[in-house]
C-alpha positions as a printed Julia matrix, in Angstrom:
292×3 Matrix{Float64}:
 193.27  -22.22  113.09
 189.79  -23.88  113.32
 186.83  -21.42  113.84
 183.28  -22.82  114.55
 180.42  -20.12  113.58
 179.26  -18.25  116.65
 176.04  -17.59  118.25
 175.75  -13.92  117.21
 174.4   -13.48  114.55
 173.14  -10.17  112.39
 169.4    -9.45  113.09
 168.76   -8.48  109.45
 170.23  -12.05  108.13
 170.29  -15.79  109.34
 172.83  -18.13  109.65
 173.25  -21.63  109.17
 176.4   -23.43  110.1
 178.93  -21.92  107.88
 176.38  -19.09  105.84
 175.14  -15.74  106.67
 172.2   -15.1   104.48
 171.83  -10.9   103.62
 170.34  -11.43  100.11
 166.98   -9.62   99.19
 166.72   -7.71  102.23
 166.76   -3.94  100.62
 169.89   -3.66  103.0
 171.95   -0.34  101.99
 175.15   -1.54  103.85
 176.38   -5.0   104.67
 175.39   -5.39  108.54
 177.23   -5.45  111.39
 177.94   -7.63  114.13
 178.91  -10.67  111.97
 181.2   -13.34  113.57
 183.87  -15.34  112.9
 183.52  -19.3   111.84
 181.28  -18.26  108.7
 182.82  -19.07  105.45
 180.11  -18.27  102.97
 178.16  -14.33  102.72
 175.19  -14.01  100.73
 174.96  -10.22   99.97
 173.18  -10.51   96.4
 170.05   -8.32   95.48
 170.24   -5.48   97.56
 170.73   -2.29   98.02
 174.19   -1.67   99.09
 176.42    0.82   97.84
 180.11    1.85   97.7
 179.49    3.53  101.49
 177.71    0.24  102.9
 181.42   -1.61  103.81
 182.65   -1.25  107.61
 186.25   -1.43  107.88
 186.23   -4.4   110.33
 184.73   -6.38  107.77
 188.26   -6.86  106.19
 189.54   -8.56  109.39
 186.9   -11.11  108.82
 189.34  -13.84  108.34
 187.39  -16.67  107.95
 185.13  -15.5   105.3
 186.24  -17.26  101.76
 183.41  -16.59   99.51
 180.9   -13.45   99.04
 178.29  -13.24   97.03
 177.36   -9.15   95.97
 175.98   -9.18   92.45
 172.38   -7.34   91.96
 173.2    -4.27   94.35
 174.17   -0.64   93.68
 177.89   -0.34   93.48
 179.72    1.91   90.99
 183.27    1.06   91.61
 184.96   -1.89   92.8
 184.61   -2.47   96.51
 186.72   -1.88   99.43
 187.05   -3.75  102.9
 185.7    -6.72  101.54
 186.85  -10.07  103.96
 190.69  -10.12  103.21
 190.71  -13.6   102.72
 187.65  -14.13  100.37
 188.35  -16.76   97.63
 185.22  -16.23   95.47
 183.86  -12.94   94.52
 180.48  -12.55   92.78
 179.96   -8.73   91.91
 177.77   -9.28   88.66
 174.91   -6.93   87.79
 176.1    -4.03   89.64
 176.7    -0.67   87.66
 180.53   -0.84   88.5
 182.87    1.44   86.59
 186.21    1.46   87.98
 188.64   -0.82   89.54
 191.52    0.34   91.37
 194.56   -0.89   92.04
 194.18   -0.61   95.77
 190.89   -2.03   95.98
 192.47   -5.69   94.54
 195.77   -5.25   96.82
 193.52   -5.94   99.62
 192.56   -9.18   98.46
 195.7   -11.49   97.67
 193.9   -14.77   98.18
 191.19  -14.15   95.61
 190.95  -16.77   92.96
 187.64  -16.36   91.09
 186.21  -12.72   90.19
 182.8   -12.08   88.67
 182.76   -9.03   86.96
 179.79   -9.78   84.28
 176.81   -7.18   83.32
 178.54   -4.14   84.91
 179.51   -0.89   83.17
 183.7    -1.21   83.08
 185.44    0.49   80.62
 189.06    0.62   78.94
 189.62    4.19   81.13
 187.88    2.85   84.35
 190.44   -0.13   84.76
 193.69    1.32   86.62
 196.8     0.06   84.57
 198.29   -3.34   86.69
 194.69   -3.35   88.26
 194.06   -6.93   88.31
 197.85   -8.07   88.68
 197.07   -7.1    92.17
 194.75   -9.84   92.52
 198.21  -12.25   92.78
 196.23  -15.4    93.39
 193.88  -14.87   90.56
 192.84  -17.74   87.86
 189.59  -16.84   86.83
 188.41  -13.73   85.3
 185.17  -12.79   83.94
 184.07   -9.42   82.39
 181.58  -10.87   79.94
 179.1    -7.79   78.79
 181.05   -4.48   80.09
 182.32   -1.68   78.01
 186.13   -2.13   77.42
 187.25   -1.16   74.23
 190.53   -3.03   74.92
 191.97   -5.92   76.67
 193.17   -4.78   80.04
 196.98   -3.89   80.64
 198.11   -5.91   83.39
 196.89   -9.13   84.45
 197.74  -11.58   87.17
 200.39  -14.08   85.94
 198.44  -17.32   87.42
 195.42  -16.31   85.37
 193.85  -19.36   83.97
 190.36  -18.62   82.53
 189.77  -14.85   80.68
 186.16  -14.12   79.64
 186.12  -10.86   77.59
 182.93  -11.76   75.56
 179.97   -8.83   74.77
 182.11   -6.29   75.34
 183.82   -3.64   72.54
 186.74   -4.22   71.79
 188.68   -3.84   68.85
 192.36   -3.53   69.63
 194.24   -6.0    71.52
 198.17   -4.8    71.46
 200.91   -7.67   71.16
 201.65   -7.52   74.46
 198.32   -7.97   76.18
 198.91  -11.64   76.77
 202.72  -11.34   77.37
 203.02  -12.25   80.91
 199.91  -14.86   81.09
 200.95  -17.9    79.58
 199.19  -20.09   81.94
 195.76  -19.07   80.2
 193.89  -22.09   79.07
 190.76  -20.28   78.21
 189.9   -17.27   76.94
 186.71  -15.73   74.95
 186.62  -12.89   72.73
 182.88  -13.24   71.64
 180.43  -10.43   70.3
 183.42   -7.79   69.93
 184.34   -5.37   67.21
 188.05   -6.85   66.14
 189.06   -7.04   62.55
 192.04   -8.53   61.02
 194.18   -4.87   61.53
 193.06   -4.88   65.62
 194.87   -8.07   66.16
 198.65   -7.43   66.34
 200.47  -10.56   64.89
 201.68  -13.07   66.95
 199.1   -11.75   69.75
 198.21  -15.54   70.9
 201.4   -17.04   69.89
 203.23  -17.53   73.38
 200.07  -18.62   75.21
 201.24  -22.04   75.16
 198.78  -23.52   77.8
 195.77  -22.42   75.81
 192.99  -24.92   75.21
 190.44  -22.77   74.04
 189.91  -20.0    71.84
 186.98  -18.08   70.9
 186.28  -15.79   68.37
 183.09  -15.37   67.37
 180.73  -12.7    66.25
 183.12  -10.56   65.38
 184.68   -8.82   61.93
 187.45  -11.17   60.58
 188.29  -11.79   57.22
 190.19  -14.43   57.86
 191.47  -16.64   60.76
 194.23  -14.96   63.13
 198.11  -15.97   62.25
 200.68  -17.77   64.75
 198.02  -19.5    67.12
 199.54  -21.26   69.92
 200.0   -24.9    67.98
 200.69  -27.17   70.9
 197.79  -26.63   73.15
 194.9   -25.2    70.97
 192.09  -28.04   71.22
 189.32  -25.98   70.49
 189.23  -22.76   67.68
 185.47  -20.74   67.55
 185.36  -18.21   64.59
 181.82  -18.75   63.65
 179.3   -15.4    62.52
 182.45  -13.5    61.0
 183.12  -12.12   58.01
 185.81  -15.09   56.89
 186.16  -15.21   53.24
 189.39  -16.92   52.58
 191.16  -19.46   54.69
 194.92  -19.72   53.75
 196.42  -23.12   53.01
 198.75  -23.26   55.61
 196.04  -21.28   58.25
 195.26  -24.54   60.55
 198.31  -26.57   59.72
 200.3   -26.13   63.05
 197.19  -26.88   65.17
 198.0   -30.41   65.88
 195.98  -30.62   68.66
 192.77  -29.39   67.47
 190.06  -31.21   68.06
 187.0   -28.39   67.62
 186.44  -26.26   64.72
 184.09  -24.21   64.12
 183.77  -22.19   60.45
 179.99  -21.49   60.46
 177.76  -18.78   59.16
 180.7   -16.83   57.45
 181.52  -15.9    53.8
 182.87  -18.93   52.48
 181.98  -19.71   48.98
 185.02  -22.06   48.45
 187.99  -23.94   50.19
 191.55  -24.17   48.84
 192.25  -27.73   48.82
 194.15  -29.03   51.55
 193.5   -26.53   53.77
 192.49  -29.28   56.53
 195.23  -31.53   55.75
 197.36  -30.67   59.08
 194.84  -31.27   61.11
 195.54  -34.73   62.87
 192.87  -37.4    63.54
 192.53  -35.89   66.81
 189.93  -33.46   64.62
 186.58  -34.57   65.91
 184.34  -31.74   65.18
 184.42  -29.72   62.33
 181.57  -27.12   61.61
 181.22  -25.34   58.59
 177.58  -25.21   58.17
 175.35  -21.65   57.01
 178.31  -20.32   54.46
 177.32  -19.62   50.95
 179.38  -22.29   49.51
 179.68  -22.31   45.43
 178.69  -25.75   44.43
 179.69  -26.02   41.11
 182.84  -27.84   39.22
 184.96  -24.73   38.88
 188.67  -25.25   40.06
């Protein structure tokens, strides 16, 4: 079905052939009276709250993308459009998601969940496998202590970096082995809070990255036929088994800076293939002598 944006239009935004524009208008609830035909809703730097979504907003069918970050929510929203793509909710002081809250939208593909204040005990277990449609998920600076049970099984793209965690159980990735990209930056793991073989049957992933945290030492059992790019700079690596990197035959970024590496065992970069274009091992405090 085609819709063309009506005439009506709220008299606290404007709209513009397929936009409704609602940002920066202290608004305290999203305004009625909007119409069908409008695909994009700019909500962003207001004041709107948990209370401020009408129930006939969800019927809004044609509505694919809504932008809500900078207001005043404190859980996840409901009666959002039901067929909204693209969610921005960044900068809010959000602290739970329900499971609810994501059945409602089953199209949703990309959800910005960056700067709020989520933690482990906010998320409701199978929260986000809701979200069936999802492929991109970030919660980049929240307050989970752990990666969330439960996620969508199309998932694609997982940004966990600034956060504080420093347990992720073996099977937190189990049922997303579509993930191509996931970041792990600026947490607290150490080499006992990653179970073994935690990464090992995400065979689609491209990228993994692991810096700023506490590891002695890289993680075992990476996924070896998809990893092109490996970050575990500004950690506390000391030692680099032999055998650590020889699998990753598709590796073509690695990154070893500002650790504690004072030597390398020799041939510890042999498996790489000549695929290896960037190798960084810069700001270690490498022993330069002729000891063996």
């Amino acid at each position: 079905m085609q819709f063309s944006p009506g005439a009506s239009c709220p008299e606290e935004c404007r709209c513009d052939n397929s936009f409704v524009y609602c940002n920066e208008r202290s608004l305290t609830s999203v305004p009625l009276g909007i119409q069908e035909g409008y695909k994009v809703l700019y909500l962003h730097n207001n004041q709107i709250n948990n209370a401020g979504f009408p129930v006939e907003l969800h019927n809004l069918a044609s509505v694919e993308i809504v932008y809500l970050y900078g207001n005043q929510l404190d859980e996840f929203p409901i009666n959002l459009p039901k067929n909204t793509r693209v969610l921005h909710l960044q900068e809010n002081n959000i602290q739970t998601i329900s499971r609810a809250a994501l059945a409602q939208l089953t199209r949703l593909e990309e959800l910005h969940l960056d700067d709020n204040s989520i933690s482990t005990v906010g998320v409701e277990e199978g929260a986000f496998r809701e979200a069936v449609s999802l492929k991109l998920l970030f919660l980049t600076k929240n307050h989970l202590s752990s990666v969330p049970i439960g996620l969508p099984e199309d998932l694609k793209e997982l940004r966990l970096d600034e956060n504080r965690i420093a347990v992720i159980a073996e099977e937190a990735f189990q049922n997303v082995t579509r993930l191509q990209r996931l970041l792990l930056d600026g947490n607290l793991l150490t080499d006992e809070g990653i179970a073994p073989g935690t990464f090992q049957d995400l065979v689609n992933l491209r990228e993994l990255a692991l810096a700023r945290n506490s590891l002695t030492f890289p993680p075992p059992l990476l996924p070896s036929q998809s990893l092109v790019k490996l970050s575990l700079q500004e950690n506390q690596i000391d030692q680099i088994p032999v055998a650590a990197f020889a699998p990753l035959n598709r590796l073509e970024k690695l990154d070893i800076s500002s650790n504690q590496l004072q030597t390398l065992t020799q041939g510890v970069f042999d498996g790489l293939s000549s695929l290896l274009k960037h190798l960084m091992v810069r700001n270690n405090p490498w022993r330069c002598d002729c000891a063996v």
